[in-house]
Short mmCIF file of C-alpha atoms in Angstrom, two decimals:
data_model
loop_
_atom_site.label_atom_id
_atom_site.label_comp_id
_atom_site.label_asym_id
_atom_site.label_seq_id
_atom_site.Cartn_x
_atom_site.Cartn_y
_atom_site.Cartn_z
CA MET A 1 5.33 88.45 154.22
CA VAL A 2 8.13 89.61 151.93
CA VAL A 3 10.77 87.94 154.08
CA LYS A 4 8.92 84.62 154.05
CA ARG A 5 8.52 84.84 150.29
CA LEU A 6 12.22 85.55 149.75
CA LYS A 7 13.25 82.65 151.99
CA ARG A 8 10.88 80.28 150.23
CA GLN A 9 12.31 81.33 146.87
CA LEU A 10 15.85 80.86 148.16
CA PHE A 11 15.22 77.25 149.15
CA GLU A 12 13.38 76.56 145.90
CA ASP A 13 16.48 77.76 144.07
CA LEU A 14 18.66 75.57 146.29
CA LYS A 15 16.53 72.55 145.42
CA LYS A 16 17.01 73.21 141.69
CA LYS A 17 20.76 73.51 142.19
CA ARG A 18 20.84 70.17 144.02
CA GLU A 19 19.36 68.56 140.92
CA ASP A 20 22.18 69.90 138.73
CA SER A 21 25.13 67.52 138.89
CA ASN A 22 27.47 70.25 137.60
CA ASN A 23 26.95 72.36 140.70
CA ILE A 24 29.20 72.14 143.76
CA PRO A 25 27.04 71.25 146.80
CA GLY A 26 29.17 73.11 149.35
CA VAL A 27 29.20 76.24 147.21
CA ASP A 28 25.41 76.12 146.93
CA ASP A 29 25.25 75.87 150.72
CA ASP A 30 27.41 78.97 151.15
CA LYS A 31 25.39 81.02 148.69
CA ALA A 32 22.14 80.03 150.35
CA ALA A 33 23.47 80.79 153.84
CA PHE A 34 24.79 84.17 152.70
CA GLY A 35 21.48 84.99 151.02
CA LEU A 36 19.60 84.13 154.21
CA SER A 37 21.88 86.43 156.21
CA ILE A 38 21.09 89.34 153.88
CA ILE A 39 17.33 88.68 154.09
CA ASP A 40 17.43 88.41 157.89
CA THR A 41 19.61 91.52 158.16
CA LEU A 42 17.15 93.60 156.17
CA ASP A 43 14.29 92.17 158.24
CA ARG A 44 16.01 93.13 161.52
CA ALA A 45 16.94 96.57 160.22
CA LEU A 46 13.40 97.37 159.12
CA GLU A 47 11.91 96.01 162.33
CA GLY A 48 14.35 98.06 164.40
CA ARG A 49 13.68 101.14 162.25
CA TYR A 50 17.35 101.52 161.36
CA PHE A 51 16.35 102.92 157.94
CA SER A 52 14.72 106.31 157.49
CA ASP A 53 11.84 106.67 155.01
CA LYS A 54 14.23 108.39 152.61
CA VAL A 55 16.69 105.49 152.73
CA ILE A 56 13.92 102.91 152.24
CA HIS A 57 12.60 104.83 149.24
CA THR A 58 16.08 105.10 147.73
CA LEU A 59 16.90 101.43 148.29
CA PHE A 60 13.64 100.39 146.67
CA ASN A 61 14.24 102.52 143.59
CA ILE A 62 17.82 101.35 143.13
CA LEU A 63 17.74 97.73 144.30
CA ALA A 64 14.19 96.54 143.78
CA LYS A 65 13.60 98.00 140.34
CA ASP A 66 17.00 97.34 138.82
CA LEU A 67 18.14 94.18 140.60
CA PHE A 68 14.97 92.31 141.47
CA LEU A 69 12.54 93.47 138.79
CA LYS A 70 15.22 93.48 136.06
CA GLN A 71 14.10 96.86 134.76
CA GLY A 72 15.92 100.07 134.00
CA GLU A 73 18.72 101.38 131.83
CA ASN A 74 21.41 99.57 133.81
CA MET A 75 20.03 96.17 132.81
CA ARG A 76 19.94 97.25 129.17
CA ALA A 77 23.54 98.50 129.41
CA ALA A 78 24.70 95.18 130.90
CA ASP A 79 22.89 93.31 128.13
CA ARG A 80 24.55 95.45 125.45
CA PHE A 81 27.99 94.79 126.94
CA ARG A 82 27.32 91.04 127.04
CA THR A 83 26.14 91.08 123.42
CA ASP A 84 29.16 93.10 122.23
CA THR A 85 31.87 91.23 124.16
CA GLY A 86 30.43 87.84 125.09
CA ASN A 87 31.30 88.61 128.71
CA ASN A 88 29.49 89.89 131.76
CA ALA A 89 30.10 93.54 132.56
CA PRO A 90 31.70 94.56 135.86
CA THR A 91 29.02 95.15 138.47
CA PHE A 92 30.76 97.71 140.68
CA LEU A 93 33.79 99.96 140.95
CA VAL A 94 36.04 100.84 143.86
CA ILE A 95 37.29 104.41 143.60
CA SER A 96 39.70 106.28 145.87
CA PRO A 97 39.12 109.87 144.71
CA GLY A 98 41.68 111.34 147.13
CA LYS A 99 44.75 110.18 149.05
CA ALA A 100 44.43 112.73 151.85
CA CYS A 101 43.55 111.47 155.32
CA ASN A 102 43.41 113.12 158.72
CA LEU A 103 44.94 110.01 160.33
CA GLN A 104 48.15 108.10 159.64
CA CYS A 105 47.45 104.50 160.56
CA THR A 106 50.20 101.93 160.90
CA GLY A 107 50.50 99.77 157.77
CA CYS A 108 48.03 101.82 155.69
CA TYR A 109 47.60 100.08 152.30
CA ALA A 110 47.33 103.51 150.62
CA ASN A 111 50.20 105.14 152.55
CA ALA A 112 47.78 108.01 153.08
CA GLY A 113 48.29 111.10 155.21
CA ILE A 114 47.37 114.72 155.68
CA MET A 115 50.34 116.15 153.75
CA THR A 116 49.09 115.30 150.25
CA ASP A 117 46.80 116.80 147.65
CA GLU A 118 46.76 113.83 145.26
CA LYS A 119 43.22 113.40 143.95
CA LEU A 120 41.00 112.87 140.96
CA SER A 121 39.50 116.01 139.51
CA TRP A 122 35.75 116.39 139.96
CA ASP A 123 35.18 116.04 136.21
CA VAL A 124 37.13 112.78 135.94
CA PHE A 125 35.50 111.37 139.09
CA ASP A 126 32.07 112.25 137.70
CA ARG A 127 32.85 110.84 134.26
CA ILE A 128 33.99 107.50 135.71
CA ILE A 129 30.67 107.07 137.50
CA THR A 130 28.64 108.24 134.49
CA GLU A 131 30.43 105.87 132.10
CA ALA A 132 30.18 102.93 134.48
CA LYS A 133 26.42 103.48 134.53
CA THR A 134 25.90 103.96 130.80
CA LEU A 135 28.41 101.38 129.50
CA TRP A 136 28.18 98.64 132.14
CA GLY A 137 24.96 99.31 134.04
CA VAL A 138 26.81 99.78 137.34
CA ARG A 139 24.70 101.15 140.18
CA PHE A 140 26.99 100.37 143.13
CA PHE A 141 30.17 102.30 143.90
CA VAL A 142 32.58 101.69 146.77
CA ILE A 143 34.58 104.73 147.84
CA SER A 144 37.88 104.32 149.62
CA GLY A 145 40.89 106.53 150.20
CA GLY A 146 42.67 108.09 152.01
CA GLU A 147 39.68 109.30 153.95
CA PRO A 148 36.70 109.81 151.60
CA MET A 149 35.30 112.61 153.75
CA ALA A 150 38.51 114.59 153.17
CA TYR A 151 38.02 114.71 149.37
CA ARG A 152 37.50 118.18 147.86
CA SER A 153 37.58 119.26 144.21
CA GLU A 154 36.16 122.43 142.69
CA GLY A 155 34.54 123.20 146.03
CA LYS A 156 32.64 119.89 146.02
CA ASP A 157 32.91 116.74 148.12
CA LEU A 158 31.89 113.08 148.07
CA LEU A 159 28.38 113.80 149.34
CA ASP A 160 27.86 116.17 146.41
CA MET A 161 28.79 113.32 144.06
CA ALA A 162 26.37 110.92 145.75
CA GLU A 163 23.63 113.54 145.56
CA LYS A 164 24.26 114.11 141.86
CA HIS A 165 24.08 110.38 141.11
CA ASN A 166 20.99 109.67 143.18
CA ASP A 167 20.19 106.61 141.05
CA CYS A 168 23.22 104.83 142.54
CA LEU A 169 24.13 103.34 145.90
CA PHE A 170 27.45 104.38 147.43
CA MET A 171 29.38 102.84 150.29
CA MET A 172 32.45 104.52 151.76
CA TYR A 173 35.17 103.13 153.99
CA THR A 174 35.77 105.80 156.62
CA ASN A 175 37.76 106.22 159.80
CA GLY A 176 34.61 107.85 161.19
CA THR A 177 36.27 110.86 162.81
CA LEU A 178 34.75 113.32 160.31
CA VAL A 179 31.17 112.00 160.50
CA ASN A 180 29.79 114.90 162.55
CA GLU A 181 26.26 116.25 162.97
CA LYS A 182 26.35 118.21 159.72
CA VAL A 183 27.56 115.18 157.74
CA THR A 184 24.90 113.01 159.39
CA GLU A 185 22.14 115.44 158.38
CA ARG A 186 23.37 115.41 154.77
CA LEU A 187 23.61 111.60 154.70
CA ALA A 188 20.04 111.33 155.98
CA ARG A 189 18.82 113.76 153.35
CA ILE A 190 20.68 112.11 150.46
CA GLY A 191 19.75 108.56 151.42
CA ASN A 192 22.11 106.69 149.04
CA LEU A 193 25.46 106.62 150.87
CA THR A 194 26.28 104.20 153.67
CA PRO A 195 29.49 104.49 155.74
CA ALA A 196 31.57 101.46 156.75
CA PHE A 197 33.55 102.40 159.87
CA SER A 198 37.10 101.04 160.07
CA LEU A 199 37.97 99.24 163.30
CA GLU A 200 40.83 97.04 164.45
CA GLY A 201 38.99 95.46 167.37
CA TRP A 202 38.07 96.88 170.75
CA ARG A 203 39.14 100.34 171.97
CA GLU A 204 42.72 99.48 172.92
CA ARG A 205 43.60 97.85 169.61
CA THR A 206 41.79 100.40 167.44
CA ASP A 207 43.37 103.38 169.18
CA ALA A 208 46.81 101.75 169.08
CA ARG A 209 46.74 101.68 165.27
CA ARG A 210 44.55 104.69 164.47
CA GLY A 211 45.16 107.14 167.31
CA LYS A 212 43.89 107.81 170.81
CA GLY A 213 40.13 108.42 171.00
CA VAL A 214 39.29 107.08 167.54
CA PHE A 215 37.26 104.13 168.85
CA ASP A 216 35.00 106.42 170.87
CA LYS A 217 34.59 108.76 167.90
CA VAL A 218 33.43 105.80 165.81
CA LEU A 219 30.83 104.85 168.44
CA ALA A 220 29.63 108.46 168.55
CA GLY A 221 29.30 108.49 164.76
CA MET A 222 27.35 105.25 164.81
CA ASP A 223 25.02 106.69 167.43
CA ARG A 224 24.31 109.77 165.31
CA LEU A 225 23.65 107.73 162.18
CA ARG A 226 21.44 105.24 164.00
CA LYS A 227 19.21 108.02 165.33
CA ALA A 228 19.03 109.58 161.85
CA GLY A 229 18.07 106.29 160.15
CA VAL A 230 21.24 106.06 158.05
CA PRO A 231 22.43 102.42 157.67
CA TYR A 232 26.12 101.73 158.32
CA GLY A 233 28.56 98.87 158.67
CA MET A 234 32.12 98.25 159.69
CA SER A 235 35.37 97.38 157.97
CA LEU A 236 37.80 95.11 159.82
CA THR A 237 41.43 94.46 158.95
CA ALA A 238 42.49 91.03 160.18
CA THR A 239 46.12 90.55 161.23
CA CYS A 240 47.85 87.76 163.09
CA ASP A 241 47.36 89.85 166.26
CA ASN A 242 43.62 90.60 166.18
CA THR A 243 41.98 87.76 164.20
CA GLU A 244 40.38 86.05 167.20
CA GLU A 245 39.24 89.38 168.64
CA ILE A 246 37.38 90.83 165.67
CA LEU A 247 35.63 87.55 164.85
CA SER A 248 34.71 86.68 168.43
CA ASP A 249 31.03 86.25 169.26
CA GLU A 250 31.35 89.00 171.87
CA PHE A 251 32.72 91.58 169.42
CA MET A 252 30.22 90.77 166.69
CA ASP A 253 27.25 90.61 169.06
CA TYR A 254 28.15 94.00 170.52
CA PHE A 255 28.25 95.78 167.18
CA TYR A 256 25.34 93.99 165.50
CA LYS A 257 22.98 93.87 168.47
CA GLU A 258 23.94 96.94 170.49
CA GLN A 259 25.48 99.34 167.98
CA GLY A 260 23.15 98.66 165.06
CA VAL A 261 25.73 97.56 162.50
CA ILE A 262 24.06 96.23 159.33
CA TYR A 263 27.01 94.65 157.56
CA SER A 264 30.74 93.94 157.96
CA TRP A 265 33.63 93.52 155.55
CA ILE A 266 36.73 91.65 156.63
CA PHE A 267 40.03 92.32 154.87
CA HIS A 268 43.05 90.19 155.63
CA TYR A 269 46.16 92.28 156.07
CA MET A 270 48.02 92.37 152.77
CA PRO A 271 51.75 93.16 152.67
CA ILE A 272 51.43 96.27 150.48
CA GLY A 273 51.55 99.99 151.18
CA ARG A 274 53.24 101.54 154.22
CA SER A 275 55.47 99.46 156.53
CA VAL A 276 55.15 96.20 154.59
CA SER A 277 55.47 93.07 156.74
CA LEU A 278 54.62 89.50 155.85
CA ASP A 279 54.66 88.76 159.57
CA LEU A 280 51.40 90.70 160.09
CA MET A 281 49.34 88.44 157.84
CA PRO A 282 47.01 86.00 159.60
CA THR A 283 48.78 82.66 159.63
CA PRO A 284 47.40 79.88 157.39
CA GLN A 285 46.00 78.24 160.54
CA GLN A 286 44.31 81.48 161.61
CA ARG A 287 42.92 81.95 158.14
CA LEU A 288 41.27 78.53 158.18
CA TRP A 289 39.89 79.30 161.62
CA MET A 290 38.52 82.58 160.21
CA TRP A 291 36.81 80.65 157.41
CA HIS A 292 35.09 78.42 159.96
CA GLN A 293 34.19 81.17 162.44
CA SER A 294 32.87 83.59 159.82
CA TRP A 295 30.56 80.98 158.32
CA LYS A 296 29.48 80.00 161.84
CA LEU A 297 28.41 83.61 162.50
CA ILE A 298 26.59 83.74 159.17
CA ARG A 299 24.82 80.41 159.57
CA GLU A 300 23.94 80.56 163.26
CA LYS A 301 23.37 84.30 163.80
CA SER A 302 22.53 85.45 160.26
CA TYR A 303 25.03 88.30 160.36
CA PHE A 304 25.69 89.92 156.98
CA LEU A 305 29.45 89.37 157.05
CA ALA A 306 31.78 89.17 154.03
CA ASP A 307 35.37 87.96 154.16
CA PHE A 308 36.97 88.76 150.81
CA TRP A 309 39.52 85.96 150.95
CA ASN A 310 37.49 83.24 152.67
CA HIS A 311 34.16 83.71 150.90
CA GLY A 312 35.18 83.17 147.30
CA THR A 313 32.47 80.54 147.09
CA VAL A 314 29.78 83.24 147.29
CA CYS A 315 31.05 85.09 144.21
CA ASP A 316 32.50 82.17 142.23
CA GLY A 317 36.12 83.04 142.92
CA CYS A 318 38.20 86.17 142.37
CA LEU A 319 36.44 89.44 141.44
CA SER A 320 39.46 91.38 140.23
CA ALA A 321 40.01 92.87 136.76
CA GLY A 322 36.27 92.97 136.01
CA SER A 323 35.89 89.23 136.48
CA ASP A 324 33.36 87.54 134.20
CA THR A 325 31.61 85.90 137.16
CA GLY A 326 28.93 88.57 137.07
CA GLY A 327 30.35 90.36 140.10
CA GLY A 328 33.70 91.70 138.95
CA TYR A 329 35.23 95.10 139.59
CA PHE A 330 38.20 97.43 139.01
CA TYR A 331 40.00 99.81 141.32
CA ILE A 332 40.85 103.42 140.38
CA ASP A 333 43.02 105.50 142.69
CA TRP A 334 43.60 109.24 143.26
CA ASP A 335 46.26 109.40 140.52
CA GLY A 336 43.95 107.73 138.00
CA LYS A 337 45.79 104.41 138.06
CA VAL A 338 43.45 101.53 137.21
CA SER A 339 44.36 98.28 139.00
CA PRO A 340 42.75 94.83 139.04
CA CYS A 341 41.75 95.32 142.69
CA VAL A 342 42.57 97.40 145.75
CA PHE A 343 45.14 94.87 146.95
CA MET A 344 46.88 94.22 143.63
CA PRO A 345 48.87 97.47 143.17
CA TYR A 346 49.90 97.06 139.54
CA SER A 347 48.34 99.30 136.92
CA PRO A 348 48.63 98.92 133.13
CA ILE A 349 46.59 102.05 132.34
CA ASN A 350 45.75 105.46 133.78
CA ILE A 351 42.20 106.73 133.41
CA ASN A 352 43.39 110.32 132.95
CA ASP A 353 45.57 109.26 130.00
CA ALA A 354 42.79 107.08 128.59
CA TYR A 355 40.32 109.96 128.62
CA ARG A 356 42.83 112.34 127.01
CA ASP A 357 43.30 109.75 124.24
CA GLY A 358 39.56 109.55 123.60
CA LYS A 359 39.13 106.13 125.23
CA THR A 360 36.40 104.93 127.60
CA LEU A 361 36.08 102.37 130.37
CA ASN A 362 35.47 99.74 127.70
CA GLU A 363 39.04 100.19 126.42
CA VAL A 364 40.24 99.93 130.02
CA TRP A 365 38.39 96.63 130.40
CA ARG A 366 40.07 95.29 127.22
CA ASP A 367 43.63 95.89 128.47
CA PRO A 368 45.75 92.71 127.95
CA PHE A 369 46.90 92.54 131.59
CA PHE A 370 43.31 92.61 132.83
CA ALA A 371 42.30 90.10 130.16
CA SER A 372 45.08 87.76 131.29
CA LEU A 373 43.75 87.85 134.85
CA ARG A 374 40.23 87.06 133.68
CA ASN A 375 41.57 84.16 131.64
CA TRP A 376 43.50 82.93 134.69
CA GLN A 377 40.31 83.04 136.74
CA LYS A 378 38.43 80.96 134.18
CA SER A 379 41.28 78.48 133.81
CA TYR A 380 41.62 78.06 137.57
CA LYS A 381 37.95 77.19 137.92
CA GLN A 382 38.02 74.84 134.93
CA LYS A 383 40.89 72.93 136.54
CA ASP A 384 38.66 72.34 139.59
CA GLY A 385 40.58 74.88 141.60
CA ASN A 386 40.04 75.30 145.31
CA TRP A 387 37.68 78.29 145.68
CA LEU A 388 38.80 78.75 149.28
CA MET A 389 41.99 80.28 147.88
CA PRO A 390 40.91 82.22 144.77
CA CYS A 391 43.15 85.31 145.03
CA PRO A 392 46.02 85.69 142.52
CA ILE A 393 48.19 87.98 144.63
CA ARG A 394 47.54 86.32 147.99
CA ASP A 395 47.00 82.66 147.09
CA HIS A 396 48.85 82.22 143.77
CA HIS A 397 51.63 84.77 143.92
CA ALA A 398 53.90 82.82 141.54
CA ASP A 399 51.20 82.90 138.83
CA LEU A 400 50.71 86.64 139.30
CA ARG A 401 54.44 87.31 139.04
CA LYS A 402 54.48 85.57 135.65
CA MET A 403 51.61 87.75 134.38
CA ILE A 404 53.29 90.90 135.68
CA ALA A 405 56.56 89.92 133.99
CA GLU A 406 54.76 89.36 130.69
CA TYR A 407 52.54 92.47 130.60
CA GLU A 408 54.65 94.83 132.74
CA PRO A 409 51.94 96.87 134.49
CA GLU A 410 53.29 99.84 136.42
CA PRO A 411 53.62 99.39 140.20
CA SER A 412 51.26 101.81 141.94
CA ASP A 413 53.89 102.93 144.45
CA GLU A 414 57.49 102.33 145.47
CA SER A 415 56.52 99.59 147.94
CA ALA A 416 54.84 97.60 145.16
CA ARG A 417 57.94 98.03 143.00
CA GLU A 418 60.24 96.86 145.79
CA ALA A 419 58.06 93.80 146.43
CA LEU A 420 58.55 92.67 142.83
CA LEU A 421 62.31 92.88 143.19
CA ASP A 422 62.56 91.26 146.62
CA PRO A 423 63.24 87.49 146.43
CA ASP A 424 62.51 87.07 150.15
CA TYR A 425 59.07 88.63 149.63
CA ALA A 426 58.33 86.23 146.78
CA ASP A 427 59.58 83.22 148.74
CA GLY A 428 57.50 84.20 151.76
CA MET A 429 54.33 84.58 149.71
CA ASP A 430 54.94 81.25 147.95
CA ARG A 431 55.47 79.44 151.25
CA TYR A 432 52.27 80.96 152.60
CA ASP A 433 50.36 79.79 149.52
CA GLN A 434 51.59 76.22 149.81
CA GLU A 435 50.90 75.98 153.51
CA TYR A 436 47.36 77.27 153.19
CA LYS A 437 46.74 75.01 150.23
CA SER A 438 47.68 71.95 152.29
CA LEU A 439 45.13 72.99 154.92
CA SER A 440 42.24 74.17 152.78
CA ASP A 441 42.42 71.47 150.11
CA LEU A 442 41.18 68.93 152.65
CA VAL A 443 38.19 71.09 153.54
CA TRP A 444 37.47 71.81 149.87
CA GLN A 445 37.52 68.14 148.92
CA LEU A 446 35.56 66.72 151.85
CA HIS A 447 33.10 69.51 152.64
CA TYR A 448 32.49 71.25 149.32
CA LEU A 449 32.96 68.51 146.73
CA ARG A 450 30.80 65.95 148.51
CA PRO A 451 28.33 63.99 146.35
CA SER A 452 25.20 65.93 145.51
CA ASP A 453 21.90 64.68 146.94
CA PRO A 454 18.80 66.06 145.13
CA ASP A 455 16.62 65.21 148.14
CA ASP A 456 18.80 67.14 150.59
CA ILE A 457 17.81 70.81 150.49
CA GLN A 458 19.19 71.70 153.92
CA ILE A 459 22.31 73.76 154.38
CA ARG A 460 25.08 71.40 155.53
CA ASP A 461 26.67 72.03 158.93
CA LEU A 462 30.30 73.13 159.01
CA PRO A 463 32.95 70.44 159.43
CA ASP A 464 34.99 70.11 162.60
CA ILE A 465 38.45 71.47 161.77
CA SER A 466 39.99 71.27 165.25
CA SER A 467 41.96 68.10 164.53
CA LEU A 468 43.19 69.55 161.25
CA LEU A 469 44.51 72.67 162.95
CA GLU A 470 46.11 70.62 165.73
CA LYS A 471 48.05 68.56 163.20
CA LYS A 472 49.41 71.72 161.63
#
């Protein structure tokens, strides 16, 4: 009954959007299709009893009350921020509390490893979450690393933090090798933390990058969580070598239908961190194919699947630097460096320094470098920018370099510093941008910017891009 009601409301909203000539028809289609995938995913998960009673209770308290019923302190905090600043508050944070990791994967964006003790103190970690709740109304926190399960401070770990903030929902990106029986029992008891297992594809490809036996350890972890009623997803890094594998129907069907995966995040390989190589990025042709295939899986199979570079239409563009779209975020790493996003390793401010100076997250939000990115995002949309390429560092690298030169944020590591000084790196990124623009502009113009028809409330089929890829 609830599912039918939600779907009916979704199509009623789509009909209203069709009547607004200022809306972009193709964008409305994407948002509706993505919404349907979330509704169907929850329906399948509940029917298959993938959620324990504790998880269902927690999700209802956090999501239903605060997001759907528009009640609670978080809504009042978001309203206060909007009144004070004239902008929407960030809606989530990504935090890497520790750099330590028990693996050493090839091309790790964080350059993580076991021989490090770089981390946020428990008090600072706790204060970040508390302030995000009270100042911005945030109730969703993404935890990255290093390996989140390796974090320890003052004898406490990540699960202790999730248990303390039981009015929030946490998701952690994990290699899965530390999700044992004891961890599973704690996750089931806490009910507000969902793991996203990192995979590179099937066993051979995952083990080649992460270490022998890792793929099987991930499957074992999924099995334990599934039996305990703890929802989980997967995180997939797309390179030029594995793009077709991780987005194949066979791979997705196996993990969604047989392994009980609820959601998936796809990250395109970014040339940052350890062993930087522009050659590992999916080619512009592969990226356009990924756009088509990911939306095909969402539309035809209703898989909850998010591609952070190809699905800018769902969130109205780039989310970095606390974007004013109503879905923006910041990234805070183990050293306290605050960056616009995980994949833009340039930080104008350190949260440890800010707290010592008596500042709060609101002062972080106001930083001129972050403000310049938010202004760029607004300007790009106002100029009828192509939302299929919304990312400043990946899709508009020349624009980002100008902002970095003007505001001089500190590179997060030596690799980020070297990238700024390398003319070949800049040239390679610029060439990539131009080549993808020539491909995606055609799709944006013909598929997304088509004339709006108020009587057409169906979700438009995807265009055939085979001839376009053949020409390129």
